Coordinates of C-alpha atoms in Angstrom, one line a residue:
K1 CA 101.7 -213.6 42.4
K2 CA 101.2 -209.9 42.9
L3 CA 100.4 -209.5 39.2
H4 CA 97.7 -212.2 39.1
P5 CA 94.5 -210.9 37.5
D6 CA 92.4 -211.9 40.6
L7 CA 94.5 -209.6 42.8
N8 CA 94.3 -206.8 40.2
P9 CA 90.8 -206.8 38.7
G10 CA 90.6 -204.3 35.8
N11 CA 94.3 -203.6 35.6
K12 CA 95.2 -204.3 32.0
A13 CA 98.9 -203.6 32.5
A14 CA 99.2 -206.1 35.3
E15 CA 97.2 -208.6 33.3
E16 CA 99.5 -208.2 30.3
K17 CA 102.7 -208.5 32.5
F18 CA 101.2 -211.7 34.1
K19 CA 100.6 -213.2 30.6
H20 CA 104.2 -212.5 29.6
L21 CA 105.6 -213.9 32.9
S22 CA 103.4 -217.0 32.6
A23 CA 104.6 -217.7 29.0
A24 CA 108.2 -217.2 30.1
Y25 CA 107.8 -219.6 33.0
M26 CA 106.2 -222.2 30.8
L27 CA 109.1 -222.0 28.3
L28 CA 111.8 -222.0 30.9
S29 CA 110.4 -224.8 33.1
D30 CA 110.2 -227.3 30.3
P31 CA 113.8 -228.5 29.5
E32 CA 112.9 -229.5 26.0
K33 CA 111.3 -226.2 25.1
R34 CA 114.1 -224.3 26.8
A35 CA 116.8 -226.2 24.8
R36 CA 114.8 -225.5 21.5
F37 CA 114.6 -221.8 22.5
D38 CA 118.3 -221.6 23.2
R39 CA 119.1 -223.2 19.8
G40 CA 116.8 -220.6 18.1
E41 CA 114.2 -223.2 17.0
I42 CA 111.3 -221.5 18.7
D43 CA 110.7 -217.9 19.8
A44 CA 109.6 -216.7 23.3
S45 CA 106.0 -217.5 22.5
G46 CA 106.8 -221.1 21.5
T47 CA 106.3 -220.5 17.7
E48 CA 108.5 -222.5 15.4
Q49 CA 111.3 -220.4 13.7
Q50 CA 112.8 -221.1 10.3
P51 CA 116.2 -222.6 10.6
R52 CA 118.8 -220.0 9.6
Q53 CA 121.8 -221.1 7.7
Y54 CA 124.7 -218.9 6.7
Y55 CA 128.0 -219.5 5.0
R56 CA 129.8 -218.9 8.3
D57 CA 127.8 -221.8 9.9
F58 CA 129.7 -224.1 7.5
A59 CA 133.0 -222.2 7.3
D60 CA 133.4 -222.2 11.1
R61 CA 132.9 -226.0 11.5
E62 CA 136.3 -226.9 12.7
G63 CA 137.1 -223.7 14.6
W64 CA 138.5 -221.9 11.5
S65 CA 136.9 -218.6 10.7
G66 CA 138.9 -216.8 8.1
Y67 CA 136.1 -214.5 7.0
T68 CA 134.8 -213.0 10.2
S69 CA 136.4 -210.5 12.5
G70 CA 134.0 -211.0 15.4
A71 CA 133.0 -207.4 15.2
G72 CA 130.2 -208.0 12.7
F73 CA 129.6 -204.7 10.8
A74 CA 131.0 -202.6 13.6
D75 CA 134.3 -202.2 11.8
F76 CA 132.5 -201.2 8.6
N77 CA 131.8 -197.8 10.1
D78 CA 135.5 -197.1 10.0
F79 CA 135.1 -196.9 6.1
A80 CA 131.8 -195.2 5.9
G81 CA 132.8 -191.6 6.7
S82 CA 136.4 -191.8 5.3
E83 CA 137.8 -189.4 2.7
D84 CA 140.0 -192.1 1.2
I85 CA 139.0 -195.8 1.5
L86 CA 142.4 -197.0 0.3
S87 CA 144.3 -195.1 3.1
E88 CA 141.9 -196.7 5.6
I89 CA 142.6 -200.2 4.3
F90 CA 146.4 -199.8 4.0
G91 CA 146.8 -197.5 7.0
R92 CA 148.1 -193.9 7.2
A93 CA 151.7 -193.3 7.9
G94 CA 152.4 -197.0 8.6
R95 CA 149.7 -197.4 11.2
T96 CA 146.7 -199.7 10.9
T97 CA 143.2 -198.4 11.5
R98 CA 141.3 -201.6 11.7
R99 CA 139.4 -201.9 15.0
G100 CA 137.9 -204.9 16.7
R101 CA 138.8 -207.7 18.9
G102 CA 140.4 -211.0 17.7
V103 CA 138.4 -213.9 16.3
D104 CA 136.7 -216.3 18.7
A105 CA 138.4 -219.7 18.7
R106 CA 136.3 -222.9 18.9
Y107 CA 137.4 -226.1 20.7
H108 CA 135.8 -229.4 21.7
L109 CA 136.2 -231.1 25.1
E110 CA 135.0 -234.5 26.0
L111 CA 134.1 -235.1 29.7
N112 CA 133.2 -238.2 31.4
F113 CA 129.8 -238.2 33.0
L114 CA 130.9 -237.7 36.6
D115 CA 133.2 -234.8 35.7
A116 CA 130.3 -233.1 34.0
V117 CA 128.0 -233.6 36.9
N118 CA 130.5 -232.7 39.7
G119 CA 132.5 -230.0 37.8
G120 CA 136.2 -229.3 38.2
K121 CA 139.1 -228.3 36.1
Q122 CA 140.3 -229.7 32.8
S123 CA 143.1 -228.7 30.5
I124 CA 143.1 -228.4 26.7
V125 CA 146.3 -228.5 24.7
L126 CA 146.0 -226.0 21.8
P127 CA 147.6 -226.3 18.4
D128 CA 150.4 -223.9 19.3
E129 CA 151.3 -226.3 22.2
T130 CA 150.0 -223.9 24.9
T131 CA 147.6 -225.2 27.6
L132 CA 144.3 -223.7 28.4
E133 CA 142.7 -224.3 31.8
V134 CA 139.0 -224.8 31.7
N135 CA 136.8 -224.4 34.8
I136 CA 133.9 -226.9 34.4
P137 CA 130.8 -225.8 36.4
P138 CA 128.9 -228.5 38.2
G139 CA 125.9 -229.8 36.1
T140 CA 127.5 -229.1 32.8
R141 CA 125.4 -230.6 30.0
D142 CA 126.2 -232.3 26.7
G143 CA 126.4 -229.7 23.9
Q144 CA 126.9 -226.8 26.3
I145 CA 129.3 -224.1 25.2
L146 CA 131.7 -222.5 27.8
R147 CA 133.1 -219.1 27.0
L148 CA 136.5 -218.1 28.2
K149 CA 136.9 -214.4 27.8
A150 CA 140.0 -213.1 25.9
K151 CA 141.4 -216.6 25.4
G152 CA 140.7 -216.7 21.6
R153 CA 142.8 -215.6 18.6
R154 CA 144.9 -212.4 19.0
G155 CA 143.5 -209.1 17.7
A156 CA 145.2 -207.1 15.1
G157 CA 147.7 -204.6 16.5
D158 CA 146.8 -203.6 20.1
N159 CA 143.2 -205.0 19.8
P160 CA 142.1 -207.4 22.5
P161 CA 141.9 -211.2 21.7
G162 CA 138.6 -213.0 21.0
D163 CA 137.0 -215.5 23.3
A164 CA 137.6 -219.3 23.4
L165 CA 134.4 -221.2 23.0
I166 CA 134.6 -224.8 24.3
E167 CA 131.8 -227.1 23.2
I168 CA 131.3 -229.9 25.8
K169 CA 130.7 -233.5 24.8
V170 CA 129.6 -235.6 27.8
L171 CA 130.5 -239.3 27.4
P172 CA 127.9 -241.8 28.5
H173 CA 128.2 -243.5 31.9
P174 CA 127.8 -247.3 32.2
Y175 CA 125.2 -247.0 35.0
F176 CA 123.8 -243.5 35.2
V177 CA 121.7 -241.5 32.7
R178 CA 120.8 -237.8 33.0
K179 CA 117.3 -236.7 32.3
G180 CA 116.9 -233.0 32.7
D181 CA 118.4 -232.1 36.1
D182 CA 117.9 -235.7 37.4
I183 CA 120.2 -238.7 37.3
H184 CA 118.7 -242.2 36.9
L185 CA 120.2 -245.6 37.2

């Protein structure tokens, strides 16, 4: 309100900020536009974006990601200034030099409609027979991804583990339907 052009006549900076805030409000207040923005289909101005497809999008389908470290190119810098790349790869004096946290692990969790709306706790049994407790926030949506810090795959050596990414699938209810933040019969 304080940046509105009527309250700041001739102030170009306030007018520009007001335009940016108005555009952001329009994007965030429309659930469909916000979902498209979150998926990367449109940018902040509402302009369509080209769908990006990378090999890792297909390789990581079932939670397996053998070709990524989670560090992106951050661990590439370890090699850039090295005198001897082979000693960096195989380690010096028996120690490893690779840095970076473990790989993120992906899991899927199906929730009934009321558990997603009300929130609560759920357990996931992992392939190694351990159990992971997941805190479900109230109002969880279908397709939402919950991140559990440091609950992914172990890092090499003393490096921290990656995160667990839990994709939520909300099962339909026989009577209720969710439309945005509203529940209808």
